[in-house]
PDB file of C-alpha atoms in Angstrom:
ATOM      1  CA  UNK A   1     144.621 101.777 114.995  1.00 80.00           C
ATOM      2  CA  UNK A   2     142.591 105.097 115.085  1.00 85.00           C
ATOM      3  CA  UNK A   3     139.604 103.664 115.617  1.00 89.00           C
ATOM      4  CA  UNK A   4     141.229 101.659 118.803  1.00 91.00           C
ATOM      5  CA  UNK A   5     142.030 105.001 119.928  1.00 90.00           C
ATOM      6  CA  UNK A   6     138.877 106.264 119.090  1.00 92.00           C
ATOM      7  CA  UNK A   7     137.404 104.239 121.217  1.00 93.00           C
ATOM      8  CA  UNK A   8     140.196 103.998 124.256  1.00 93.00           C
ATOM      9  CA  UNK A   9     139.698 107.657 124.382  1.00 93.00           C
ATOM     10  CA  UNK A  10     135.896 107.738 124.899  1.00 94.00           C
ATOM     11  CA  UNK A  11     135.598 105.039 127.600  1.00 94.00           C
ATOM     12  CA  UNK A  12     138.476 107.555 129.420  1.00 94.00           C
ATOM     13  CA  UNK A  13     136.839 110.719 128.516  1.00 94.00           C
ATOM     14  CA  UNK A  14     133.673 109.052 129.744  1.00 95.00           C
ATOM     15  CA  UNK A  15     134.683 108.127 133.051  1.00 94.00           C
ATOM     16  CA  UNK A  16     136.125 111.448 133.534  1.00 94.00           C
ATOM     17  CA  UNK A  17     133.489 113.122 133.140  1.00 94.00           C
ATOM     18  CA  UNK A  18     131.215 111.459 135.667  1.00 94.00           C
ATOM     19  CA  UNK A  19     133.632 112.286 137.955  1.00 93.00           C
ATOM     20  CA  UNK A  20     133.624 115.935 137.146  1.00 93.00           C
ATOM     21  CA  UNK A  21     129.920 115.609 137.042  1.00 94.00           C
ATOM     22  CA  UNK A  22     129.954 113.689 140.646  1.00 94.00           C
ATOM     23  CA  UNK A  23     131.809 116.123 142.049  1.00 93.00           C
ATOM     24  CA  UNK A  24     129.902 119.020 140.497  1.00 93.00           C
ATOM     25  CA  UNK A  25     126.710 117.115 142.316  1.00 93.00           C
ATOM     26  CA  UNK A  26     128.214 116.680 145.615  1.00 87.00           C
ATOM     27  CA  UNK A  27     130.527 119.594 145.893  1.00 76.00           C
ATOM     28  CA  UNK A  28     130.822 120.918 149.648  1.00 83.00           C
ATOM     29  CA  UNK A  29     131.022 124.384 148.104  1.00 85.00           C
ATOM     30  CA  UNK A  30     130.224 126.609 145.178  1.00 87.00           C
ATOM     31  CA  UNK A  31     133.519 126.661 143.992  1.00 88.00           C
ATOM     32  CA  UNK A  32     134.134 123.412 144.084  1.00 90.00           C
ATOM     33  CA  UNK A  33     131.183 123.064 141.284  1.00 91.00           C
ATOM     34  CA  UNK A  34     132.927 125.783 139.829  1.00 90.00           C
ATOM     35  CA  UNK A  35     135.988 124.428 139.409  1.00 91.00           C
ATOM     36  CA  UNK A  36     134.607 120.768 138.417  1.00 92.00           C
ATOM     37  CA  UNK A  37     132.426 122.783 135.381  1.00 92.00           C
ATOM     38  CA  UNK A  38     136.072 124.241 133.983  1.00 91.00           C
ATOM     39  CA  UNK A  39     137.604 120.985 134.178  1.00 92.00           C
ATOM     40  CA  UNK A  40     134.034 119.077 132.569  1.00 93.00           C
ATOM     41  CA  UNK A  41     134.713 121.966 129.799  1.00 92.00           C
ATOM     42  CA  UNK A  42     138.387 121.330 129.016  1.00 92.00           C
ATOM     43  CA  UNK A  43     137.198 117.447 129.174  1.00 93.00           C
ATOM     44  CA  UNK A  44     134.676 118.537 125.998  1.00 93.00           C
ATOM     45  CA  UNK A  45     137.684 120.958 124.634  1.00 92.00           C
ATOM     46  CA  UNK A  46     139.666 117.522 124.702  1.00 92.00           C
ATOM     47  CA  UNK A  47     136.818 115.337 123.061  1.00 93.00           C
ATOM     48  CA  UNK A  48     136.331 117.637 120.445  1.00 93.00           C
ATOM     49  CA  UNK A  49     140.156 117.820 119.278  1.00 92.00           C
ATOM     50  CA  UNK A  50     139.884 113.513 119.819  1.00 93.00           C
ATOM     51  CA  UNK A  51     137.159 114.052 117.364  1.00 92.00           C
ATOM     52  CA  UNK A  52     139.180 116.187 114.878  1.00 91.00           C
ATOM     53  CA  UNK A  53     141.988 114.308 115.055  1.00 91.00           C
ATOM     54  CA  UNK A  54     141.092 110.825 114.493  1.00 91.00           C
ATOM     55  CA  UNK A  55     138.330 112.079 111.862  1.00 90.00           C
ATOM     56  CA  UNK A  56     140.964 114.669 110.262  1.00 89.00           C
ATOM     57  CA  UNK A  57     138.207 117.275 109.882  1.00 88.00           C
ATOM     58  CA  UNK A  58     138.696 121.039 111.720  1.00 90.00           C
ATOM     59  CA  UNK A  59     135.350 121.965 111.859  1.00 90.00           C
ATOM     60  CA  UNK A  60     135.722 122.017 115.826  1.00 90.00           C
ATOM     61  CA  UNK A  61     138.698 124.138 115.814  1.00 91.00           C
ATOM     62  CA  UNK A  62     137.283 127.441 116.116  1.00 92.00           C
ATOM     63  CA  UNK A  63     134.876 126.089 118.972  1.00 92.00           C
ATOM     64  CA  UNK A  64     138.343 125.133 120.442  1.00 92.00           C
ATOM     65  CA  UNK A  65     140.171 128.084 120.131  1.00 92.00           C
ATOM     66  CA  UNK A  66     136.927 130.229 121.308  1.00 92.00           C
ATOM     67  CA  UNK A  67     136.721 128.028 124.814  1.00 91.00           C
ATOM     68  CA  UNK A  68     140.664 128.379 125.003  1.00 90.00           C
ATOM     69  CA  UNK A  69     139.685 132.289 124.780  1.00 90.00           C
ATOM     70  CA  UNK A  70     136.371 132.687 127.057  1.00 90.00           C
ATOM     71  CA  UNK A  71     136.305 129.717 128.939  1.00 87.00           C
ATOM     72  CA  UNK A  72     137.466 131.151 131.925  1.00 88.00           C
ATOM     73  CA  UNK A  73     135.318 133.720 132.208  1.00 90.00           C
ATOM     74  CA  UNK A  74     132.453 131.962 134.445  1.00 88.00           C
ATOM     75  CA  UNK A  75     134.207 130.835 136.755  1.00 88.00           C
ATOM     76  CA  UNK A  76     136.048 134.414 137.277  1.00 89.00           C
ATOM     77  CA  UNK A  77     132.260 135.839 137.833  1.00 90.00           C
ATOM     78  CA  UNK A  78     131.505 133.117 139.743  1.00 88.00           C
ATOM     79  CA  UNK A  79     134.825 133.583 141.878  1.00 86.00           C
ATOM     80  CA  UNK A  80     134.420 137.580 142.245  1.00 85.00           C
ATOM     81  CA  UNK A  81     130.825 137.116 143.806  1.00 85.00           C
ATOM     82  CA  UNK A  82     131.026 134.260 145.944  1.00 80.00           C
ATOM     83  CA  UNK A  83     130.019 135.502 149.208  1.00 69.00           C
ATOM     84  CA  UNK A  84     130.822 133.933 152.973  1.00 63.00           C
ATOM     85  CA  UNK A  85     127.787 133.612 154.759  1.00 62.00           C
ATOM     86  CA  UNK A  86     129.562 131.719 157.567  1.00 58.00           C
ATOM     87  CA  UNK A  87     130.785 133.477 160.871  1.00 54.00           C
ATOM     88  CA  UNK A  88     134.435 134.581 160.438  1.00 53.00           C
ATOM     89  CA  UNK A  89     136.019 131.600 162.781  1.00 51.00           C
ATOM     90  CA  UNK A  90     140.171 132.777 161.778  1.00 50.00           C
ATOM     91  CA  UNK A  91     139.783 136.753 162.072  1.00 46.00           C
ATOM     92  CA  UNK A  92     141.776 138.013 164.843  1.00 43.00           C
TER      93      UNK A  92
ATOM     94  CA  UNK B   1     138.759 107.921 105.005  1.00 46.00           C
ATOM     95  CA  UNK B   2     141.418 106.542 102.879  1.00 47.00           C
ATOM     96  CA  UNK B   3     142.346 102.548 103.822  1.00 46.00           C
ATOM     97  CA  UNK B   4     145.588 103.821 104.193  1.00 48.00           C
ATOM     98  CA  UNK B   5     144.435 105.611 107.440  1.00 49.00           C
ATOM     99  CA  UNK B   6     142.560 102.903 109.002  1.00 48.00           C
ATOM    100  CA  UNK B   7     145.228 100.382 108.146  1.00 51.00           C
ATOM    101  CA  UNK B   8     148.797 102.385 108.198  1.00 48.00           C
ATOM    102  CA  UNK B   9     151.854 101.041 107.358  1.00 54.00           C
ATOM    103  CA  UNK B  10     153.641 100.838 110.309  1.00 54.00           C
ATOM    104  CA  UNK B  11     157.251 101.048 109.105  1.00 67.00           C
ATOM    105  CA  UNK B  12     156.524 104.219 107.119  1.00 84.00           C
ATOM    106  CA  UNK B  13     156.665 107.668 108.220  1.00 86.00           C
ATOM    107  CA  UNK B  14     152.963 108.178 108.143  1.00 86.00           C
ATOM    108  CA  UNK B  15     152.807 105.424 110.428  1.00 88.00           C
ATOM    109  CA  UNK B  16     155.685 106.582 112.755  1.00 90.00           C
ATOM    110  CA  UNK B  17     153.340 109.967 113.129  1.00 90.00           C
ATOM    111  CA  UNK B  18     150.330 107.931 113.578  1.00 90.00           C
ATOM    112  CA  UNK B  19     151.851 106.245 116.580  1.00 92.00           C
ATOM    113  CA  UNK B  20     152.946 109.587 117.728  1.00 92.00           C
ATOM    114  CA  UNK B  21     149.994 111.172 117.977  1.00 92.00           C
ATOM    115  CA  UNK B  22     147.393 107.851 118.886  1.00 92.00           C
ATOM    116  CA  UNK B  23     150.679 107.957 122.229  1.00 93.00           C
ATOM    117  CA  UNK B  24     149.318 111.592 122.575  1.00 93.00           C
ATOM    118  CA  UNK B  25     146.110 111.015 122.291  1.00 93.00           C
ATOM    119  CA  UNK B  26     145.826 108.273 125.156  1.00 93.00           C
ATOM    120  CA  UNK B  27     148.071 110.470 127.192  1.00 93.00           C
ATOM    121  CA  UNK B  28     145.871 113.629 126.892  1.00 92.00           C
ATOM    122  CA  UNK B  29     143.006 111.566 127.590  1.00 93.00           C
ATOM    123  CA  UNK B  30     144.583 109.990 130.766  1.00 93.00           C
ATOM    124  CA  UNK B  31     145.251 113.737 131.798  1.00 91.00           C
ATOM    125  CA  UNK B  32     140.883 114.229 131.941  1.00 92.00           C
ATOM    126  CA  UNK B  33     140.644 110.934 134.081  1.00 93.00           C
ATOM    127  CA  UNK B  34     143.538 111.843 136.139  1.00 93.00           C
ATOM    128  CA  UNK B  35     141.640 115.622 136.938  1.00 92.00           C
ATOM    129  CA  UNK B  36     138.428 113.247 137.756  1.00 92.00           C
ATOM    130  CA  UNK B  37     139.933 110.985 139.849  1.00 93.00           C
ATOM    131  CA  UNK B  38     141.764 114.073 141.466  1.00 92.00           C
ATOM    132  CA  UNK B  39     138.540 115.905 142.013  1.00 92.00           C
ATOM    133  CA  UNK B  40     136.903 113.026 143.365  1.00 92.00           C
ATOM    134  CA  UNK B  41     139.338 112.256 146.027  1.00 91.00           C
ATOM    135  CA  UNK B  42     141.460 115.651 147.247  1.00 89.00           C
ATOM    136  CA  UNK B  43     140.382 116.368 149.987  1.00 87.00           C
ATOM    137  CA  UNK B  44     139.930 120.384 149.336  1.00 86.00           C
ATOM    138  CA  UNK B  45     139.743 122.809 147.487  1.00 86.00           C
ATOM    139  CA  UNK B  46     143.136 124.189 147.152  1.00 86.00           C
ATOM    140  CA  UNK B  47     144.218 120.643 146.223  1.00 88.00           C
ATOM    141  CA  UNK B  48     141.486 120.090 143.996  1.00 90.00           C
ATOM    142  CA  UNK B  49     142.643 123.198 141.764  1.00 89.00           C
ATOM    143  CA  UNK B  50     146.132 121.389 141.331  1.00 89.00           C
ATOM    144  CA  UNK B  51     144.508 118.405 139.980  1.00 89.00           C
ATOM    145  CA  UNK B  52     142.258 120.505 137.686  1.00 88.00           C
ATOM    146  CA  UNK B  53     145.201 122.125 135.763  1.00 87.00           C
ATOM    147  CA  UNK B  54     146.141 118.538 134.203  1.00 85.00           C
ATOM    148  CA  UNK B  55     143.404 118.601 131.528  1.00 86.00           C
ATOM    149  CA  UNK B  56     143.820 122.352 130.868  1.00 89.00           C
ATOM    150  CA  UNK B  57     147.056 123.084 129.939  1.00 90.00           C
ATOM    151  CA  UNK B  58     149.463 119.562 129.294  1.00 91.00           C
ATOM    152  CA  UNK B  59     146.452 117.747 128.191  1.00 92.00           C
ATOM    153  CA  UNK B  60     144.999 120.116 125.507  1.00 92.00           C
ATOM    154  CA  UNK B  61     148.980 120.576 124.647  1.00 93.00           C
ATOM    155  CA  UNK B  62     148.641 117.022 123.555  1.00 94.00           C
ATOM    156  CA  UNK B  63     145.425 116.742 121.945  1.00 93.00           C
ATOM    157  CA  UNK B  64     146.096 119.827 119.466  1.00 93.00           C
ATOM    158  CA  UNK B  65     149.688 118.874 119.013  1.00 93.00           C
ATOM    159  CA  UNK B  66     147.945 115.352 118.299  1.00 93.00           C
ATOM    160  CA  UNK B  67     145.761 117.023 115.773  1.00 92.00           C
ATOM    161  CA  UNK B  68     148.440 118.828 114.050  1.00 92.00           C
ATOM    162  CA  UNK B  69     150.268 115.492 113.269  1.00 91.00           C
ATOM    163  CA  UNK B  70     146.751 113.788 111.421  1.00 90.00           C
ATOM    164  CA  UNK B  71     146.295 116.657 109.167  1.00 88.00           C
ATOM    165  CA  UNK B  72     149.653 116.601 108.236  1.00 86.00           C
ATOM    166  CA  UNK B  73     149.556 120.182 107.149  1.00 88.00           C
ATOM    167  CA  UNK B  74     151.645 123.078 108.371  1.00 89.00           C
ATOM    168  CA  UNK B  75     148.795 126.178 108.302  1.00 91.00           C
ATOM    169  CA  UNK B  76     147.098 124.783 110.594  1.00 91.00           C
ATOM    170  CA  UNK B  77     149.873 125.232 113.417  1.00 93.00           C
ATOM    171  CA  UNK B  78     149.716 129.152 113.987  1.00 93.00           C
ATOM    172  CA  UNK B  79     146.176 128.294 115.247  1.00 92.00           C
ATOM    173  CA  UNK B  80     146.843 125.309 117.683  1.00 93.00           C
ATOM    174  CA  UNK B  81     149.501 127.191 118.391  1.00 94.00           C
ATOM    175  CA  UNK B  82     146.641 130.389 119.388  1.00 93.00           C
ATOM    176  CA  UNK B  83     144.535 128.056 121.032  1.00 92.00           C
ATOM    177  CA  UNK B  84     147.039 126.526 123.518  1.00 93.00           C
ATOM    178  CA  UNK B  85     148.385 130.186 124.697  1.00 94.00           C
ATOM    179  CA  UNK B  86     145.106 131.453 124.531  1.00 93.00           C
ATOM    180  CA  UNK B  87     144.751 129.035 127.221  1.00 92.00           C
ATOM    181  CA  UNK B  88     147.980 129.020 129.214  1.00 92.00           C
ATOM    182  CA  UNK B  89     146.844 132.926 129.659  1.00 92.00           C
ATOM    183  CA  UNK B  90     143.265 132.781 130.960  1.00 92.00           C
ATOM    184  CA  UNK B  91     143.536 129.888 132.798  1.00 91.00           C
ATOM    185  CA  UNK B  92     145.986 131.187 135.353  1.00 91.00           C
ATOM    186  CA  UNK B  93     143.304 134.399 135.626  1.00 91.00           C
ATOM    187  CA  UNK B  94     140.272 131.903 136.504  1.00 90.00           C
ATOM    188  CA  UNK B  95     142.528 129.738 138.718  1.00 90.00           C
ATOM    189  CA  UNK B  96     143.692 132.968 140.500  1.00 90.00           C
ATOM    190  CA  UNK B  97     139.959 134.176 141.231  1.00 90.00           C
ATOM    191  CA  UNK B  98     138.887 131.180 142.642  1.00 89.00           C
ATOM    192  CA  UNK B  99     141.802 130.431 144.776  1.00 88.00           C
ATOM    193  CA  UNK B 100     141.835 134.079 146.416  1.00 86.00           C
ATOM    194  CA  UNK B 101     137.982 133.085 146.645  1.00 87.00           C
ATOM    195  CA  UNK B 102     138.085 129.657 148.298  1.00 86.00           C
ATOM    196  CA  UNK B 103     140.910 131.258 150.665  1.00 85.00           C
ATOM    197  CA  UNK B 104     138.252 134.431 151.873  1.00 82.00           C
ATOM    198  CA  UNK B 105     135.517 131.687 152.385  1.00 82.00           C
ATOM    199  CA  UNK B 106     137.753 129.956 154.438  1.00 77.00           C
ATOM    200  CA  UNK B 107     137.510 127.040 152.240  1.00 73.00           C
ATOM    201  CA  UNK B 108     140.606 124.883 153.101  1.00 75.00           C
ATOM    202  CA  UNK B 109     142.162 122.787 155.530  1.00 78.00           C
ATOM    203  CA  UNK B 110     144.782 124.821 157.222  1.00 78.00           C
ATOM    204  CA  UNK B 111     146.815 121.920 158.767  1.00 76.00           C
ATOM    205  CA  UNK B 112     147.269 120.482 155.232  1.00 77.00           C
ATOM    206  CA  UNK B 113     149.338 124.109 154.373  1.00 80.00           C
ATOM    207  CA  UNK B 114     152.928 123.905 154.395  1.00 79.00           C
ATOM    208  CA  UNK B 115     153.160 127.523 154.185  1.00 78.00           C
ATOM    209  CA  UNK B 116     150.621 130.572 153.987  1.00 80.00           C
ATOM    210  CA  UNK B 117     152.111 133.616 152.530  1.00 79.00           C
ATOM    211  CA  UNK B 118     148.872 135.782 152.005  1.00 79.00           C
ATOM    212  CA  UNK B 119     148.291 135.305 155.971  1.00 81.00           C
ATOM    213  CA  UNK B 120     150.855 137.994 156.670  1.00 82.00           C
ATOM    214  CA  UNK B 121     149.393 139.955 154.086  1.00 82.00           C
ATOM    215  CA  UNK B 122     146.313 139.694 155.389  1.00 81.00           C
ATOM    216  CA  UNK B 123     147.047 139.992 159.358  1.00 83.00           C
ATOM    217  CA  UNK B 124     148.553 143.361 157.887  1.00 85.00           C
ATOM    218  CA  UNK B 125     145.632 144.521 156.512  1.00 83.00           C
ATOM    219  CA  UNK B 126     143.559 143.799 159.259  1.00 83.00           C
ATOM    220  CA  UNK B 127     146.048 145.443 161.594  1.00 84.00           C
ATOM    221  CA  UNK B 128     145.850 148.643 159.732  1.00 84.00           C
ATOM    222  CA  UNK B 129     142.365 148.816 158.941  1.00 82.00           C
ATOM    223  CA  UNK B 130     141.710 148.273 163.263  1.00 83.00           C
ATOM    224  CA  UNK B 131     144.577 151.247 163.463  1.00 84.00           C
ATOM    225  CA  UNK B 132     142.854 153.493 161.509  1.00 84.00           C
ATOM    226  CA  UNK B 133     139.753 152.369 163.028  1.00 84.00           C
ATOM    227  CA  UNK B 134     140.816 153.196 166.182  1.00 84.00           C
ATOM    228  CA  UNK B 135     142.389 156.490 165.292  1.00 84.00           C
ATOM    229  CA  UNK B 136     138.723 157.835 163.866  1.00 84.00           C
ATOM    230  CA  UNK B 137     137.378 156.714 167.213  1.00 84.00           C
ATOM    231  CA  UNK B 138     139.629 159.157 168.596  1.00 84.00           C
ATOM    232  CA  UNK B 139     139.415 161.545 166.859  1.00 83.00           C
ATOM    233  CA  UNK B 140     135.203 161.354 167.035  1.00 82.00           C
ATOM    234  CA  UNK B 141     135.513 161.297 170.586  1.00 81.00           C
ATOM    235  CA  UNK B 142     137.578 164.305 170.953  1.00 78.00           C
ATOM    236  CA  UNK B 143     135.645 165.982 168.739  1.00 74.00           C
ATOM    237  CA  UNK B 144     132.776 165.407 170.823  1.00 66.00           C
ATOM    238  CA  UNK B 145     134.032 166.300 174.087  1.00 61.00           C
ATOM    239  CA  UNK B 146     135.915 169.527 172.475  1.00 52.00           C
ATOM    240  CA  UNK B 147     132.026 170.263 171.111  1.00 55.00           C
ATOM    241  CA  UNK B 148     131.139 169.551 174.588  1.00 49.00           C
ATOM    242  CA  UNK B 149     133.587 171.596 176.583  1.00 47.00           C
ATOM    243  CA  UNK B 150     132.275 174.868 174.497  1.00 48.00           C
ATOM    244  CA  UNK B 151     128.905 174.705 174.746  1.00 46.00           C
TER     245      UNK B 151
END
């Protein structure tokens, strides 16, 4: 049964991650690539702990727990210097 | 890997949590291709950040909680346990960040709000930054005709 799952699980965690990837290619904006990267990482955060858990191993877990911790921190310096280059089209 | 994993007895307990956690597994999976398919088709970026949570905080609930039922052992808990809250703490930070972001760059489609509460905020701001604005005009100009009227 695990290795049904096994396999379930990567065809899903496949196709999601073209998507993330599409939209990381076609993105209108920068943070739209920015927000498609965090949710390609939790999709590798997920695969790993697939991984683990079928294979009942925890040599991932630390890698887990250490995106869990610092994973966000891209797209916060992403976020704080994204700059508008556009004219200003709702300031009164 | 033991025989009994790859073929488990499905009226025991170990099969029981085997179920459990192959349920979770699909699930938490299903979360990734439900972010995808919710990236791929919102139309911006406001709405694109509520799809994105999926994955990040009830899928990787799943996935450890589905890891802590195949190794069957109770240490390892206290850590899935760090990992999701690590998580339910930083992701609200990054999510924060880029949603004050995409709303400065103007990156959303107004007519699709149902309400804007930062606009009042905002319309504030601007309103007192133009006061005070106009009040150091003022006061510049006065102080340049006063320099004026002595000379």
């Amino acid at each position: 049964m695990m290795q049904a799952v096994l396999a379930i699980t990567a065809v899903i965690f496949s196709l999601a991650a073209g998507g993330a990837i599409i939209r990381i290619a076609r993105g209108p904006s920068l943070l739209d690539r920015v927000l498609a990267a965090d949710v390609l990482l939790a999709i590798l955060g997920g695969a790993l702990c697939i991984d683990m858990a079928v294979n009942r191993h925890l040599n991932n877990l630390m890698l887990v727990v250490a995106i869990s911790v610092i994973g966000f921190i891209g797209s916060v310096t992403v976020a704080r210097f994204v700059a508008d280059r556009r004219e200003q089209p709702h300031e009164p | 890997m033991s025989p009994n994993v790859a073929n488990p007895d499905v009226s025991g307990v170990d099969g029981w949590i085997d179920l459990v956690s192959a349920v979770f597994m699909v699930v938490g999976a299903l979360m990734s291709l439900g972010a995808a398919i919710g990236l791929l088709r919102f139309p911006d970026l406001l709405s694109r950040m509520h799809a994105a949570t999926k994955p990040q905080v009830l899928g990787l609930f799943l996935l450890l909680a589905s890891i802590g039922l195949q190794m069957r052992t109770w240490w390892v808990w206290p850590v899935l346990l760090v990992a999701w809250i690590f998580q339910l703490l930083t992701v609200p930070v990054s999510a924060h960040m880029v949603g004050r972001a995409g709303y400065r760059t103007k990156h959303l489609h107004r007519e699709l709000l149902t309400s804007d509460e930062l606009e009042a905020v905002v319309l504030k701001a601007a309103g007192q930054k133009a006061a005070v604005q106009k009040a150091a005009a003022k006061a510049a100009q006065e102080d340049g005709s006063g320099d004026g009227s002595t000379r």
